[in-house]
GROMACS .gro file of C-alpha atoms in nm:
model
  127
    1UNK     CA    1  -2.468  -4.622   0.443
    2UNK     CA    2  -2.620  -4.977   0.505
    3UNK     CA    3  -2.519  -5.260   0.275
    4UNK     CA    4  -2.676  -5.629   0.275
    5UNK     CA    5  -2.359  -5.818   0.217
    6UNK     CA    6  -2.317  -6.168   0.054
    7UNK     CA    7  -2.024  -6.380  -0.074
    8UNK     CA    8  -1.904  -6.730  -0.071
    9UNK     CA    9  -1.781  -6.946  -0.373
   10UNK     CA   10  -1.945  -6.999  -0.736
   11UNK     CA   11  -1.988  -7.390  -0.894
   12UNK     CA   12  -2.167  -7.639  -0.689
   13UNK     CA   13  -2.097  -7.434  -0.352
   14UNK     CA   14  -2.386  -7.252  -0.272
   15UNK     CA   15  -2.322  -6.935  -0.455
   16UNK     CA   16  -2.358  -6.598  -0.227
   17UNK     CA   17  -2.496  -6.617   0.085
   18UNK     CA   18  -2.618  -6.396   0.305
   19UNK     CA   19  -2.412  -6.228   0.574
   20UNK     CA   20  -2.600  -5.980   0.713
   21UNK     CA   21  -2.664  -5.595   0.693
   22UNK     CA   22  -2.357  -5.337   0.769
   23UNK     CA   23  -2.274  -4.986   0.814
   24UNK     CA   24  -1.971  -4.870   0.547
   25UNK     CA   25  -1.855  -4.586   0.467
   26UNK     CA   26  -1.997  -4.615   0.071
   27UNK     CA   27  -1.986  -4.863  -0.178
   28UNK     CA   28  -1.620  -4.936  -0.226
   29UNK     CA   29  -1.589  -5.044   0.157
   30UNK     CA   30  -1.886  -5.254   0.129
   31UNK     CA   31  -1.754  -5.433  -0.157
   32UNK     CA   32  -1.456  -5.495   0.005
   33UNK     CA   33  -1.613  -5.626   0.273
   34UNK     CA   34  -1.789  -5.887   0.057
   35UNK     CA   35  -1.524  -5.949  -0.086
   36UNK     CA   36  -1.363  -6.014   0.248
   37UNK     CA   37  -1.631  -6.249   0.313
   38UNK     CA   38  -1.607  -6.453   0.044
   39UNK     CA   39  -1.242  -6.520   0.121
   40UNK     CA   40  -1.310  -6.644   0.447
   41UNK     CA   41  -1.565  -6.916   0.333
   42UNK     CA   42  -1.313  -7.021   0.077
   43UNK     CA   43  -1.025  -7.029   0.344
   44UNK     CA   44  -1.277  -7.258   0.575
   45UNK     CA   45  -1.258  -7.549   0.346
   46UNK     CA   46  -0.840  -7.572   0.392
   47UNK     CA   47  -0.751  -7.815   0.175
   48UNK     CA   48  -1.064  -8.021   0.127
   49UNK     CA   49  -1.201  -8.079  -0.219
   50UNK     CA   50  -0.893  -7.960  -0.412
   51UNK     CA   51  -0.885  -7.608  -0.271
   52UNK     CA   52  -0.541  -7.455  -0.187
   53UNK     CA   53  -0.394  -7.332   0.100
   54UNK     CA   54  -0.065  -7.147   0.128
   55UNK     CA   55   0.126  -7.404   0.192
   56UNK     CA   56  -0.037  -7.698  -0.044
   57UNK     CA   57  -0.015  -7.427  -0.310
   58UNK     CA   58   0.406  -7.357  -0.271
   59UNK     CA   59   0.444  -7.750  -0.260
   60UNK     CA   60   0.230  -7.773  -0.560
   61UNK     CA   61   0.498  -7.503  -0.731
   62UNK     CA   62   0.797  -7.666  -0.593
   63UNK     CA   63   0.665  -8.022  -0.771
   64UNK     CA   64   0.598  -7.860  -1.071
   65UNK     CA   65   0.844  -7.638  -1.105
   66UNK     CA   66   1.137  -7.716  -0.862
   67UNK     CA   67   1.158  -8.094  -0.884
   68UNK     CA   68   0.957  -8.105  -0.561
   69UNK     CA   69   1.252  -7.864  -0.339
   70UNK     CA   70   1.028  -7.661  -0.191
   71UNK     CA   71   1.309  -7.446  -0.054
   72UNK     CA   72   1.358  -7.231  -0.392
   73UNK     CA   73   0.973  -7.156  -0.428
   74UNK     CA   74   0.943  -6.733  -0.378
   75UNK     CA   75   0.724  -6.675  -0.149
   76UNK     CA   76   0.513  -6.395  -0.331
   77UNK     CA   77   0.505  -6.652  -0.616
   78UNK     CA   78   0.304  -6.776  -0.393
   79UNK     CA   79   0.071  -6.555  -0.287
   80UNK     CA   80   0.022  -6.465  -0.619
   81UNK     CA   81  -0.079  -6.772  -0.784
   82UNK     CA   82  -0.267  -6.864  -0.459
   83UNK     CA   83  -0.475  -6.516  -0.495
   84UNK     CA   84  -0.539  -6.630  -0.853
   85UNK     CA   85  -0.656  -6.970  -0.744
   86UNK     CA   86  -0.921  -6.804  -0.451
   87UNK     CA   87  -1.033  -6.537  -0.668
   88UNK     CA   88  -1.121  -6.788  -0.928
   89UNK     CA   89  -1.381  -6.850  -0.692
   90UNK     CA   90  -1.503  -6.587  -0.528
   91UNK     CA   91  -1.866  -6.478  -0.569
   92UNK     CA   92  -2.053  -6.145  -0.375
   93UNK     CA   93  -2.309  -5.947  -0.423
   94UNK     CA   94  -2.389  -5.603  -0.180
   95UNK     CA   95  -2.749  -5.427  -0.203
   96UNK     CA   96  -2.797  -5.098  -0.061
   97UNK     CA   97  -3.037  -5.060   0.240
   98UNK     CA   98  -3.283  -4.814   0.159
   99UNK     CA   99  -3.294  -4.543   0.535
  100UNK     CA  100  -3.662  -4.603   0.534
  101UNK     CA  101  -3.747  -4.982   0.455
  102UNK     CA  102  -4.017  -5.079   0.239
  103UNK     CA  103  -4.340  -5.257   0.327
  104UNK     CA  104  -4.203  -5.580   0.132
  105UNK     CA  105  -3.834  -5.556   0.251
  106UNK     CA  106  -3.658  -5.851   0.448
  107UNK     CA  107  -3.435  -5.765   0.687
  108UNK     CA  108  -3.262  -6.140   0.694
  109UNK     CA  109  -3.163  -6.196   0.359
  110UNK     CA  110  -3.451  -6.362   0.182
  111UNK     CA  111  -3.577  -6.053   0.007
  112UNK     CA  112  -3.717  -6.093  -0.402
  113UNK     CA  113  -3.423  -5.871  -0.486
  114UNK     CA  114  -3.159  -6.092  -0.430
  115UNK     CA  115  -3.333  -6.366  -0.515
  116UNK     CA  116  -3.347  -6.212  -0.898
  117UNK     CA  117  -3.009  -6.124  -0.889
  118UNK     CA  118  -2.920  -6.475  -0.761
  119UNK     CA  119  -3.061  -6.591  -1.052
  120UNK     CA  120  -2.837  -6.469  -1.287
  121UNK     CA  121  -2.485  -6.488  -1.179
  122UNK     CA  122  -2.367  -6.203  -1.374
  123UNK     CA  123  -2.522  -5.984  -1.173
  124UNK     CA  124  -2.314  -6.112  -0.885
  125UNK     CA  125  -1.899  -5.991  -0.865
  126UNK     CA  126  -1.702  -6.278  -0.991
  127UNK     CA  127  -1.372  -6.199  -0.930
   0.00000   0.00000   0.00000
């Protein structure tokens, strides 16, 4: 199956945007995908404009927590509260690609079906 994939980050970041079209195995993988996606746009802004990274999120433990020694900070603390931070957010959206496409369909991104479902963010996955 054919998904048109998009993800990126919710708030004053552009919302989803379009990645392209890809083969997966159903839905599931495509979602994951997406998902996948989404991560990766929120891991290219490293520490800029109060995003975390791994490392600026254990510091931020061991200050709060720790009295700022960063050497009794658990790692998969960590990763957990750092996965709560990204997924916080995290925006994607997938739309199957019909086998046959029609007349009005856009094959880069701009087609009026994701442009209603950009609209109105529930219809994207917040996660």
């Amino acid at each position: 199956m054919k998904f048109k994939i998009y993800a990126g980050l919710s708030g004053s970041y552009g919302g989803a945007q379009y990645c392209g079209i890809y083969e997966c195995a159903d839905r599931n993988e495509a979602e994951t995908y997406a998902r996948e996606q989404a991560v990766e746009v929120y891991e290219s802004y490293g520490s800029y404009n109060g995003f975390y990274t791994w490392d600026s999120m254990r510091q931020e433990i061991a200050d709060n927590e720790y009295g700022g020694d960063i050497e009794q900070v658990d790692p998969d603390d960590v990763d957990m509260r750092l996965m709560e931070e990204v997924e916080n957010w995290l925006i994607y959206e997938i739309i199957p690609v019909p086998d046959v496409f029609p007349l009005d369909w856009d094959e880069d991104g701009d087609d009026d079906e994701y442009n209603e479902h950009n609209d109105d963010p529930d219809d994207c996955y917040f996660v």
